[in-house]
CSV table of C-alpha atoms in Angstrom, one decimal:
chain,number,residue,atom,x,y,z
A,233,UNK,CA,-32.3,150.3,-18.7
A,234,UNK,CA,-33.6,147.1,-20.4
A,235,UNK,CA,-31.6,147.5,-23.3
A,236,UNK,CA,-28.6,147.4,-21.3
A,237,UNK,CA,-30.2,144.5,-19.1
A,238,UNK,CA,-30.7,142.8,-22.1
A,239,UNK,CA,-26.9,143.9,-23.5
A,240,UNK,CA,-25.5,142.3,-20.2
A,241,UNK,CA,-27.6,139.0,-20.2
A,242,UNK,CA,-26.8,138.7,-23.8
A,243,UNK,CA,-22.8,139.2,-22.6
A,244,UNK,CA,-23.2,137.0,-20.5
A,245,UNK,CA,-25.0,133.7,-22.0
A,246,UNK,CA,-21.8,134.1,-24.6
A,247,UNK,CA,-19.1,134.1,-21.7
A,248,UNK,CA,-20.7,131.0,-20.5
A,249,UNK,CA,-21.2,129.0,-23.1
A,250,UNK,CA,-17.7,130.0,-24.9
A,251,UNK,CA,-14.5,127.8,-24.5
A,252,UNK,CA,-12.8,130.5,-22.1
A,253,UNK,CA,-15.5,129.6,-19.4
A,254,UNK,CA,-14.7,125.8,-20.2
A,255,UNK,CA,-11.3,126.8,-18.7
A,256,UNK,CA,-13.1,128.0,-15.7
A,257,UNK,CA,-14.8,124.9,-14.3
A,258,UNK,CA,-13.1,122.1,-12.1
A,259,UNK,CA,-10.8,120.4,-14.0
A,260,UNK,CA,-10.6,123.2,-16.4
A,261,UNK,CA,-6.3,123.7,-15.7
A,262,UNK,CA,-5.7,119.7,-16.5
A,263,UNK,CA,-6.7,121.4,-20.1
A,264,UNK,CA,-4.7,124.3,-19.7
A,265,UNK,CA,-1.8,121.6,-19.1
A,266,UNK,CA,-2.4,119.3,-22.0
A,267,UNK,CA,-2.6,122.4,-24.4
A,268,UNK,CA,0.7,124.0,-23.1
A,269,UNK,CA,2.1,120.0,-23.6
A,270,UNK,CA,0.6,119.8,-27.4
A,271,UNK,CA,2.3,123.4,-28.0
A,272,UNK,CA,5.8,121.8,-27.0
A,273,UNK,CA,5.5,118.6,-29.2
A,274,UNK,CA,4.6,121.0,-32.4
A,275,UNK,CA,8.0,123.1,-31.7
A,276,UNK,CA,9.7,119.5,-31.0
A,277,UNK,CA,7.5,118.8,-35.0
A,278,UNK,CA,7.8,121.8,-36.4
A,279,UNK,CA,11.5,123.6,-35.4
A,280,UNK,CA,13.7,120.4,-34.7
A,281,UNK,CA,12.5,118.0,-36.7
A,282,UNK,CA,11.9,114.9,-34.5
A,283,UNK,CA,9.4,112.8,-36.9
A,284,UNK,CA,7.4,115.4,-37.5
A,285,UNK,CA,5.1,112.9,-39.5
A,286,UNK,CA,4.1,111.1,-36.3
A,287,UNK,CA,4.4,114.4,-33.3
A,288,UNK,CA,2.5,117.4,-35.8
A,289,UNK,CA,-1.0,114.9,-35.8
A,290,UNK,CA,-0.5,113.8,-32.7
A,291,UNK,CA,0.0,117.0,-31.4
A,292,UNK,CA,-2.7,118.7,-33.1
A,293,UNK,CA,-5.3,116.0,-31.8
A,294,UNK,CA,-4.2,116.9,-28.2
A,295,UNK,CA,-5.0,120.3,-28.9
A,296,UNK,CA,-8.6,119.7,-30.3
A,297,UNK,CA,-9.1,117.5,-27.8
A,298,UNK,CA,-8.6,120.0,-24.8
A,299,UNK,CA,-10.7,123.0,-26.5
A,300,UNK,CA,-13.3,123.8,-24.0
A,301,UNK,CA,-16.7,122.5,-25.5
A,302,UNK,CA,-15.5,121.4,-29.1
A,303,UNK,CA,-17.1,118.1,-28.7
A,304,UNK,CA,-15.1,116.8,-31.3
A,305,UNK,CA,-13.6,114.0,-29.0
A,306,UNK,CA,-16.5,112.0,-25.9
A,307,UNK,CA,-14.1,110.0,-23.3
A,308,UNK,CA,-17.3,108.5,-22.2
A,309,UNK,CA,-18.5,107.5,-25.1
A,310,UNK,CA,-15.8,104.6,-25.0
A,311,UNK,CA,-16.2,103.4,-21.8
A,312,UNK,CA,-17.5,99.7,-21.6
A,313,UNK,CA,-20.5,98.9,-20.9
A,314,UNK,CA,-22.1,95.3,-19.6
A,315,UNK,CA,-25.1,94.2,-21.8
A,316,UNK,CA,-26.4,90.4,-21.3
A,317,UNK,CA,-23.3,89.6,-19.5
A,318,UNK,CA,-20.7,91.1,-22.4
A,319,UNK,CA,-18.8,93.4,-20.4
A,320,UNK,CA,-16.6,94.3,-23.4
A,321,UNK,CA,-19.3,96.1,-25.2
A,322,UNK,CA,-19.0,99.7,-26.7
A,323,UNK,CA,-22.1,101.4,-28.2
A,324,UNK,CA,-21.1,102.2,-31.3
A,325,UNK,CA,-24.8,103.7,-32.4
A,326,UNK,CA,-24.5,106.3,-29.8
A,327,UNK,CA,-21.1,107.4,-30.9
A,328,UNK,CA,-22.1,107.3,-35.2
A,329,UNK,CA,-25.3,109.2,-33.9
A,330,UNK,CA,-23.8,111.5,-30.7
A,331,UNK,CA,-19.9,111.6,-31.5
A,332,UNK,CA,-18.1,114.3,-32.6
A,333,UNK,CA,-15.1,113.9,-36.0
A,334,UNK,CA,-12.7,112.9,-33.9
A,335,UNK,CA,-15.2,110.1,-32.5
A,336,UNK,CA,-16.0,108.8,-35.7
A,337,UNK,CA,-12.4,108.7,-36.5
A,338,UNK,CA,-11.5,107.3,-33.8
A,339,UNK,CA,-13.5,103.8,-34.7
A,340,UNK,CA,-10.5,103.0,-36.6
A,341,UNK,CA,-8.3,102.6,-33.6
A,342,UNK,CA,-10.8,100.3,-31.2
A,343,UNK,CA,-11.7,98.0,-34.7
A,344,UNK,CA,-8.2,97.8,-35.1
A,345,UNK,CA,-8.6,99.0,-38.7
A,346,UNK,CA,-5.8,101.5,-38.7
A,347,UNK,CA,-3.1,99.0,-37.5
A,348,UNK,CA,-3.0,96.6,-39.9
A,349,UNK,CA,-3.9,99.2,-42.9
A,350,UNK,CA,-0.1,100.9,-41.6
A,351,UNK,CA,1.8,97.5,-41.5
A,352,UNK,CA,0.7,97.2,-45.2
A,353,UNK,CA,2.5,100.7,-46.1
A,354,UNK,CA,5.3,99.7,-44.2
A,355,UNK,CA,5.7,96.7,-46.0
A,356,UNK,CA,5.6,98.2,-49.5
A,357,UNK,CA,8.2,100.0,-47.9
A,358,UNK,CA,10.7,97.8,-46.7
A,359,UNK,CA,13.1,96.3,-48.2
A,360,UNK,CA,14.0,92.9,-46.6
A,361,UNK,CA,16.9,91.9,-48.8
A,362,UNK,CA,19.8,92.4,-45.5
A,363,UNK,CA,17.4,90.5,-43.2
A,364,UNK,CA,17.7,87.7,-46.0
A,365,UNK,CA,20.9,87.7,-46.9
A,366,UNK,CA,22.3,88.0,-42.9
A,367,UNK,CA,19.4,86.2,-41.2
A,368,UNK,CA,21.7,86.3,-38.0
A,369,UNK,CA,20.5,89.8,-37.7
A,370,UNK,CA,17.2,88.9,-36.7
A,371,UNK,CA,18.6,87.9,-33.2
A,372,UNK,CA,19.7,91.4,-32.6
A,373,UNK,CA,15.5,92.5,-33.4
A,374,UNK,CA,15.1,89.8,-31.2
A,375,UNK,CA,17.3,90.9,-28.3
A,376,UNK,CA,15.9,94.6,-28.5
A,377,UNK,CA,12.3,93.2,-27.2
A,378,UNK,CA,13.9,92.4,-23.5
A,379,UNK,CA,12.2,95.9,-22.5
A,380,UNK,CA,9.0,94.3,-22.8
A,381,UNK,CA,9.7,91.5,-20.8
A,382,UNK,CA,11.5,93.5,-18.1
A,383,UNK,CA,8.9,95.6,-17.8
A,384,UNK,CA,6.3,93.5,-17.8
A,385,UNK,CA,7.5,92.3,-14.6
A,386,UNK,CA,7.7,95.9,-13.2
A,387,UNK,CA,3.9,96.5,-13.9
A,388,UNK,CA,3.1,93.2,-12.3
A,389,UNK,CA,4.9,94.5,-9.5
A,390,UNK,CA,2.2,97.7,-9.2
A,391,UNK,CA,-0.5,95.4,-8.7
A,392,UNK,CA,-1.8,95.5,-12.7
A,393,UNK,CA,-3.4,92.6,-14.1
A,394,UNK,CA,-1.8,90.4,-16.6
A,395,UNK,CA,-3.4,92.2,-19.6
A,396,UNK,CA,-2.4,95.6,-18.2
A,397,UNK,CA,1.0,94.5,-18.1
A,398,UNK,CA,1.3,93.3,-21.5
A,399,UNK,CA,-0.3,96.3,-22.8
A,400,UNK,CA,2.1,98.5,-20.6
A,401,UNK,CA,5.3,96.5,-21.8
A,402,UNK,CA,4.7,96.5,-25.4
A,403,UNK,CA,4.9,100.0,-25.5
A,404,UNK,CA,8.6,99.0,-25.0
A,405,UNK,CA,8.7,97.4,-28.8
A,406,UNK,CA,8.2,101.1,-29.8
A,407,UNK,CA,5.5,100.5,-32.8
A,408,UNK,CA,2.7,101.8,-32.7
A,409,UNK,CA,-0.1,100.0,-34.6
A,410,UNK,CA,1.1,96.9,-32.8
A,411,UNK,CA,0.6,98.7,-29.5
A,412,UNK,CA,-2.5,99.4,-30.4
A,413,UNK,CA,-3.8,96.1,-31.4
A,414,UNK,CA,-2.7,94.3,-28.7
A,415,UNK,CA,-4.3,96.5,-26.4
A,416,UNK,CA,-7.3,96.8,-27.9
A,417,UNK,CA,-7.3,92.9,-27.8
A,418,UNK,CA,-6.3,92.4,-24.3
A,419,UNK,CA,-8.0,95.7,-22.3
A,420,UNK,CA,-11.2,95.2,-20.8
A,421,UNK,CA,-14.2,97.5,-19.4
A,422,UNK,CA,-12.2,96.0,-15.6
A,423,UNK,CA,-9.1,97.5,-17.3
A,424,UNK,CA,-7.6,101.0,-15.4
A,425,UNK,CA,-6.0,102.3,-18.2
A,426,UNK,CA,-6.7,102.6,-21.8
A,427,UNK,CA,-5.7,102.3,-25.2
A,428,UNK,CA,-5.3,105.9,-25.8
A,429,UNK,CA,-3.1,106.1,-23.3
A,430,UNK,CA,-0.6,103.5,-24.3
A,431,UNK,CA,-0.9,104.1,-28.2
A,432,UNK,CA,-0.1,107.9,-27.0
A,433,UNK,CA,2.7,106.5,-25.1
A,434,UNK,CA,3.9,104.5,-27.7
A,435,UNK,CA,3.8,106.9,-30.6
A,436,UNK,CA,5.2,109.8,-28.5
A,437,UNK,CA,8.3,107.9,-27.7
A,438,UNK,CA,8.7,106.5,-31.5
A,439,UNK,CA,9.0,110.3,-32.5
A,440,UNK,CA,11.3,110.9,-29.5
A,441,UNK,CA,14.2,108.6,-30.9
A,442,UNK,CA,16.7,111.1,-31.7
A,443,UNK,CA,16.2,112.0,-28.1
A,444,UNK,CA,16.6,108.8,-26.0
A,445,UNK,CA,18.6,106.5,-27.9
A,446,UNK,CA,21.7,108.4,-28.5
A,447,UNK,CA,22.7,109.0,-25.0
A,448,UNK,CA,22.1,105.3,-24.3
A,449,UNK,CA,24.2,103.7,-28.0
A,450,UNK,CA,26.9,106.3,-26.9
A,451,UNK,CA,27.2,104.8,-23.3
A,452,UNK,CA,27.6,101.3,-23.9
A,453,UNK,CA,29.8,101.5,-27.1
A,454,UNK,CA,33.4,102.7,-27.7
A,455,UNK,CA,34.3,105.1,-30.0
A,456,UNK,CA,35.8,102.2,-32.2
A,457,UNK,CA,32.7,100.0,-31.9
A,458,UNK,CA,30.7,102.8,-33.3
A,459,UNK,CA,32.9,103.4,-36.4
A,460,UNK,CA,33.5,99.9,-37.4
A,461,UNK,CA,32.1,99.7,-41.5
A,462,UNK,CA,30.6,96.8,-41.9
A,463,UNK,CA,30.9,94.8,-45.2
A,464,UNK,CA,28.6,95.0,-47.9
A,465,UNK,CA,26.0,91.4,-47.6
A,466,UNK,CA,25.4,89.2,-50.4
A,467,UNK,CA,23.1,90.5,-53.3
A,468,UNK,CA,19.5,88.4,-52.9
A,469,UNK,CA,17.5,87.1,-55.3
A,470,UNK,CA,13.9,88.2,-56.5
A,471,UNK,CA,12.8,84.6,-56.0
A,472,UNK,CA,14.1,85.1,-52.3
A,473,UNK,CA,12.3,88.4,-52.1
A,474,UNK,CA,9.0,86.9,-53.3
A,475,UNK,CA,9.3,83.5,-51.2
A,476,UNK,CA,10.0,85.4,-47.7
A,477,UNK,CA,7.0,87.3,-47.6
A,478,UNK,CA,5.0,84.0,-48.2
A,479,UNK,CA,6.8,81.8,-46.1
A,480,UNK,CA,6.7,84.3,-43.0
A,481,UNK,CA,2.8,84.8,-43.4
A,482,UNK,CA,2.2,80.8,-43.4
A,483,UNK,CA,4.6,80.4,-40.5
A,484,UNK,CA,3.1,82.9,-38.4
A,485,UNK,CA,0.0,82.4,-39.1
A,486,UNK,CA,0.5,78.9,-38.2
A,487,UNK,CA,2.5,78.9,-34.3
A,488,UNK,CA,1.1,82.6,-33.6
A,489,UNK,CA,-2.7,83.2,-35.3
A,490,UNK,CA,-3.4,86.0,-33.1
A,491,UNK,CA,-0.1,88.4,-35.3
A,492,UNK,CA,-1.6,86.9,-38.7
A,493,UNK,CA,-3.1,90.3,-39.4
A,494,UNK,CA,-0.6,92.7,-38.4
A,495,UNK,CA,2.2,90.4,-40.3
A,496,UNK,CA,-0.2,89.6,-43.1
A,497,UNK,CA,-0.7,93.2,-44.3
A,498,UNK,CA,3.3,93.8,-43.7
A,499,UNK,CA,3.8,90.7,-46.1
A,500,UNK,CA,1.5,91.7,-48.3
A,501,UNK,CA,2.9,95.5,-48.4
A,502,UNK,CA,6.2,93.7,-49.1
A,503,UNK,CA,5.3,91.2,-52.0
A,504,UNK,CA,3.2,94.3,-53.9
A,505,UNK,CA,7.0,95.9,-53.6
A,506,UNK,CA,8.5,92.5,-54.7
A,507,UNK,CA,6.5,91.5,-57.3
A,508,UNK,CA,7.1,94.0,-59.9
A,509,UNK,CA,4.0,93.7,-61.2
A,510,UNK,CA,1.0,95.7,-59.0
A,511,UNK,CA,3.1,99.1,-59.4
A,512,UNK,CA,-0.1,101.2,-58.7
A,513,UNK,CA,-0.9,99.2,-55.3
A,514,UNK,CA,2.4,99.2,-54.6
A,515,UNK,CA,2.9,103.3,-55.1
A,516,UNK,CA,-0.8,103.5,-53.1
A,517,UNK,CA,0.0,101.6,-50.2
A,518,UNK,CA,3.3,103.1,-49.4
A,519,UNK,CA,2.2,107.1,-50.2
A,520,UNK,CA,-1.6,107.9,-50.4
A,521,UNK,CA,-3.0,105.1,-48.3
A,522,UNK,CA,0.0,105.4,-45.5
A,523,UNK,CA,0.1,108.7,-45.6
A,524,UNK,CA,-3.7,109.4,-45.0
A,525,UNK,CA,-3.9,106.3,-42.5
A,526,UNK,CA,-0.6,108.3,-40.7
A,527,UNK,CA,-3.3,111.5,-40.4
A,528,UNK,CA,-6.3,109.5,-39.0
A,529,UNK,CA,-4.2,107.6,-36.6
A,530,UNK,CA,-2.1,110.6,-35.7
A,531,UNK,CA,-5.1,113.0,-34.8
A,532,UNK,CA,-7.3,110.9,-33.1
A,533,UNK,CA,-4.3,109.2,-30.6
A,534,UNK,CA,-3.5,112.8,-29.8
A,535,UNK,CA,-7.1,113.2,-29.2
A,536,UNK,CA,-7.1,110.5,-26.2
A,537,UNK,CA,-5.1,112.9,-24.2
A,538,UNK,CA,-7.7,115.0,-22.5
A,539,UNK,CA,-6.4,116.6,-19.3
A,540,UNK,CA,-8.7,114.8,-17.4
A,541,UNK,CA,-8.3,111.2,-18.9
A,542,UNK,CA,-4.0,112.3,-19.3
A,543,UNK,CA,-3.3,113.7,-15.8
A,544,UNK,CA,-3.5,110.8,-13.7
A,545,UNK,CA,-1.1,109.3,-11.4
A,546,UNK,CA,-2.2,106.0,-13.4
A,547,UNK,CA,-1.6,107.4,-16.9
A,548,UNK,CA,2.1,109.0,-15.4
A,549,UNK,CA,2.8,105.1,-14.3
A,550,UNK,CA,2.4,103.7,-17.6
A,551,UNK,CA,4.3,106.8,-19.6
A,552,UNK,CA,7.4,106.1,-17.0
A,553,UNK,CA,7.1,102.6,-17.2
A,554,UNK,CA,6.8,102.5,-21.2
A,555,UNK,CA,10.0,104.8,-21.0
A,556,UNK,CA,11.5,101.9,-19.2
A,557,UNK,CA,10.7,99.5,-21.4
A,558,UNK,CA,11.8,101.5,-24.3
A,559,UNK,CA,15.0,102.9,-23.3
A,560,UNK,CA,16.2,98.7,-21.6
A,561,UNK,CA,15.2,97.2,-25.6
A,562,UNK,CA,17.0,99.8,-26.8
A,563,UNK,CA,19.9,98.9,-24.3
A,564,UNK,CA,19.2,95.2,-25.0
A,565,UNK,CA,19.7,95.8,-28.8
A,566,UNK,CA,22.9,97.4,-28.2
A,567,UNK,CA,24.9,94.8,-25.6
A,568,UNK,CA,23.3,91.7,-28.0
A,569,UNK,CA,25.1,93.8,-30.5
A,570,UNK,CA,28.7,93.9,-29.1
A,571,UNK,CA,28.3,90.6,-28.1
A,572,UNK,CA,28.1,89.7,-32.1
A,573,UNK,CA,30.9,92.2,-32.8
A,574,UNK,CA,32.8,90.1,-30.3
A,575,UNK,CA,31.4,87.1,-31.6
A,576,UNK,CA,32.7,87.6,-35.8
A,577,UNK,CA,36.1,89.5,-34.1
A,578,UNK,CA,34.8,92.9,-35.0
A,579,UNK,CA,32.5,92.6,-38.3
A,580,UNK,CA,29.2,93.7,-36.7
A,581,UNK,CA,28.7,97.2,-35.4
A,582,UNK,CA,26.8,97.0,-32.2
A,583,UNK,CA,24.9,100.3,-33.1
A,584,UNK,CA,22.5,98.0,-35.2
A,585,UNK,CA,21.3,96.3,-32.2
A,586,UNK,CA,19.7,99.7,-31.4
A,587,UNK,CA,17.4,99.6,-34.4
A,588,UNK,CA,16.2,96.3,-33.2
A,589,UNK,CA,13.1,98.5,-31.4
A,590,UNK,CA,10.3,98.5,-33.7
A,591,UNK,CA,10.5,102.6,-34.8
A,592,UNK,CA,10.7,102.3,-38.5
A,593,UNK,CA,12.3,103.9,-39.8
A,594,UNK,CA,13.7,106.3,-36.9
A,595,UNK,CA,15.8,103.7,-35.4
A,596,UNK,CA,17.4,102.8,-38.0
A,597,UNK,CA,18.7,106.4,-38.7
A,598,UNK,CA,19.3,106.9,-35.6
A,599,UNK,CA,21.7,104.3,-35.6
A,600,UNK,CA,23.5,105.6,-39.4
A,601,UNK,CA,23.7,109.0,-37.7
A,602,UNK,CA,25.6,107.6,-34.6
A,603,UNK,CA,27.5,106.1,-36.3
């Protein structure tokens, strides 16, 4: 009789202390949700294709995140604390000591490591020879930012603070890293919402292009508009190509300090590609470097959406209102577009106003494909 005493206590010390009674506990179906959610961006990854480089990590964090007693990802661990007056204050030594992979990882993020690290692959992969030779273009990049301001207004009109609001609305530029960095810079420990949350918000639309810009491109453009072949641009100059990237990085750094990183690693991406003559930094930055940055920053974003941080009528305000702002820049884009197709009497296809949203390089073929 003791043996089987012992058999059943034994039984059931492991049911309580394995992930399945995790699922039990209050709170336990928020994770049930957030895993059934991670499984439907990895088919999204996996069997259509939609940027599979952004949604598979991303995914895969949210389902490490929500496995009952993992410990790989502490919410509280990153809550702010108040020491000596500093209420922006996160104990770092408890999480390097206490915090699980993801944790550690995740360090990246609130440093705001990770976001400049991607702007320098993305500028060793850009080429931006059209920009030069048709600088009139940049008005249509410009245009394709109205989401943010529109909606800026909208979370004002919640009751959010000024730094909520920005950090709502600049999901609506649909780039991640510089979602990411302005959040981290303007949220405080009085913020309701958090970085995760927007940087999830952000990235999950980015990979959602193919979804919700079509529909909108194909509503406010004709069937003419979209099929008008624009004309090859003037061929630019290595001396332009190596002047633009230092010009823009003293000009910005100059009226706007606060972007100097974020568009100083970009320029410096671009002028290793430029240069001709750093071939190894140039290869590094835009594959090895970008590529295991894109892991780190994939993985540990998905891993902010634990059901009990995600499922919030909070955290739903912010994913519809970063919708909003995505879906009016990409509208923006588009109607700034036709007015300069109107504007040089049909030489400028309004579906390039689309790519105006910052989802390099989805927008862009998003916009080809359309057309």
């Amino acid at each position: 009789m003791s043996i089987i005493n012992s058999f059943l206590d034994t039984m059931a010390s492991l049911a309580s202390q394995s992930g399945f009674a995790g699922f039990l506990v209050d709170g336990g179906w928020k994770n049930i949700v957030m895993i059934l959610i991670s499984f439907v961006f990895m088919y999204l990854a996996i069997a259509k294709g939609f940027e599979p480089l952004l949604l598979l990590p991303i995914s895969f964090g949210m389902l490490l995140t929500n496995l009952p007693y993992a410990e790989m990802y502490h919410p509280d661990f990153w809550n702010y604390k108040t020491v000596a007056g500093n209420d922006h204050y996160i104990d770092y030594g408890q999480i390097l000591q206490k915090g699980g992979l993801l944790d550690i990882l995740y360090m990246g993020v609130k440093l705001q490591i990770y976001p400049p690290l991607i702007f320098l692959g993305i500028g060793a992969m850009t080429d931006f020879g059209p920009l030069i030779a048709s600088p009139k273009s940049f008005l249509m990049g410009a245009a394709a930012q109205g989401g943010i301001f529109f909606t800026f207004i909208g979370a004002a009109l919640f009751g959010m603070s000024a730094a909520e609001c920005g950090s709502i609305a600049i999901i609506g530029g649909a780039d991640g890293p510089t979602s990411i960095y302005v959040s981290s810079r303007l949220l405080t420990s009085n913020s309701n919402i958090g970085v995760g949350t927007i940087a999830l918000a952000a990235y999950t639309y980015m990979a959602l292009v193919p979804i919700i810009q079509p529909p909108i491109m194909k509503a406010l453009t004709t069937k003419k508009e979209r099929t008008i072949v624009m004309k090859q641009l003037r061929p630019v100059s290595k001396l332009e190509k190596i002047i633009f990237p230092v010009l823009v990085v003293i000009v910005v750094a100059i009226f706007l300090p606060d972007a100097a990183p974020l568009v100083g690693m970009l320029m410096l991406g671009n002028l290793f590609r430029e240069s001709g003559v750093v071939d190894r930094l140039f290869k590094t930055a835009q594959n090895e470097l970008m590529n295991i940055i894109t892991i780190f920053l994939g993985v540990t974003v998905g891993a902010t959406a634990t059901g009990s941080v995600f499922l919030k009528i909070d955290t739903l305000k912010i994913i519809a209102l970063g919708l909003i702002a995505f879906c009016i820049g990409t509208a923006a884009g588009v109607l700034f577009g036709k007015l300069m197709c109107v504007a040089t009497k049909g030489k400028v296809n309004p579906l390039i106003g689309s790519a105006g949203v910052s989802a390099v390089p989805m927008a862009a073929r998003v916009s080809q494909k359309v057309g």
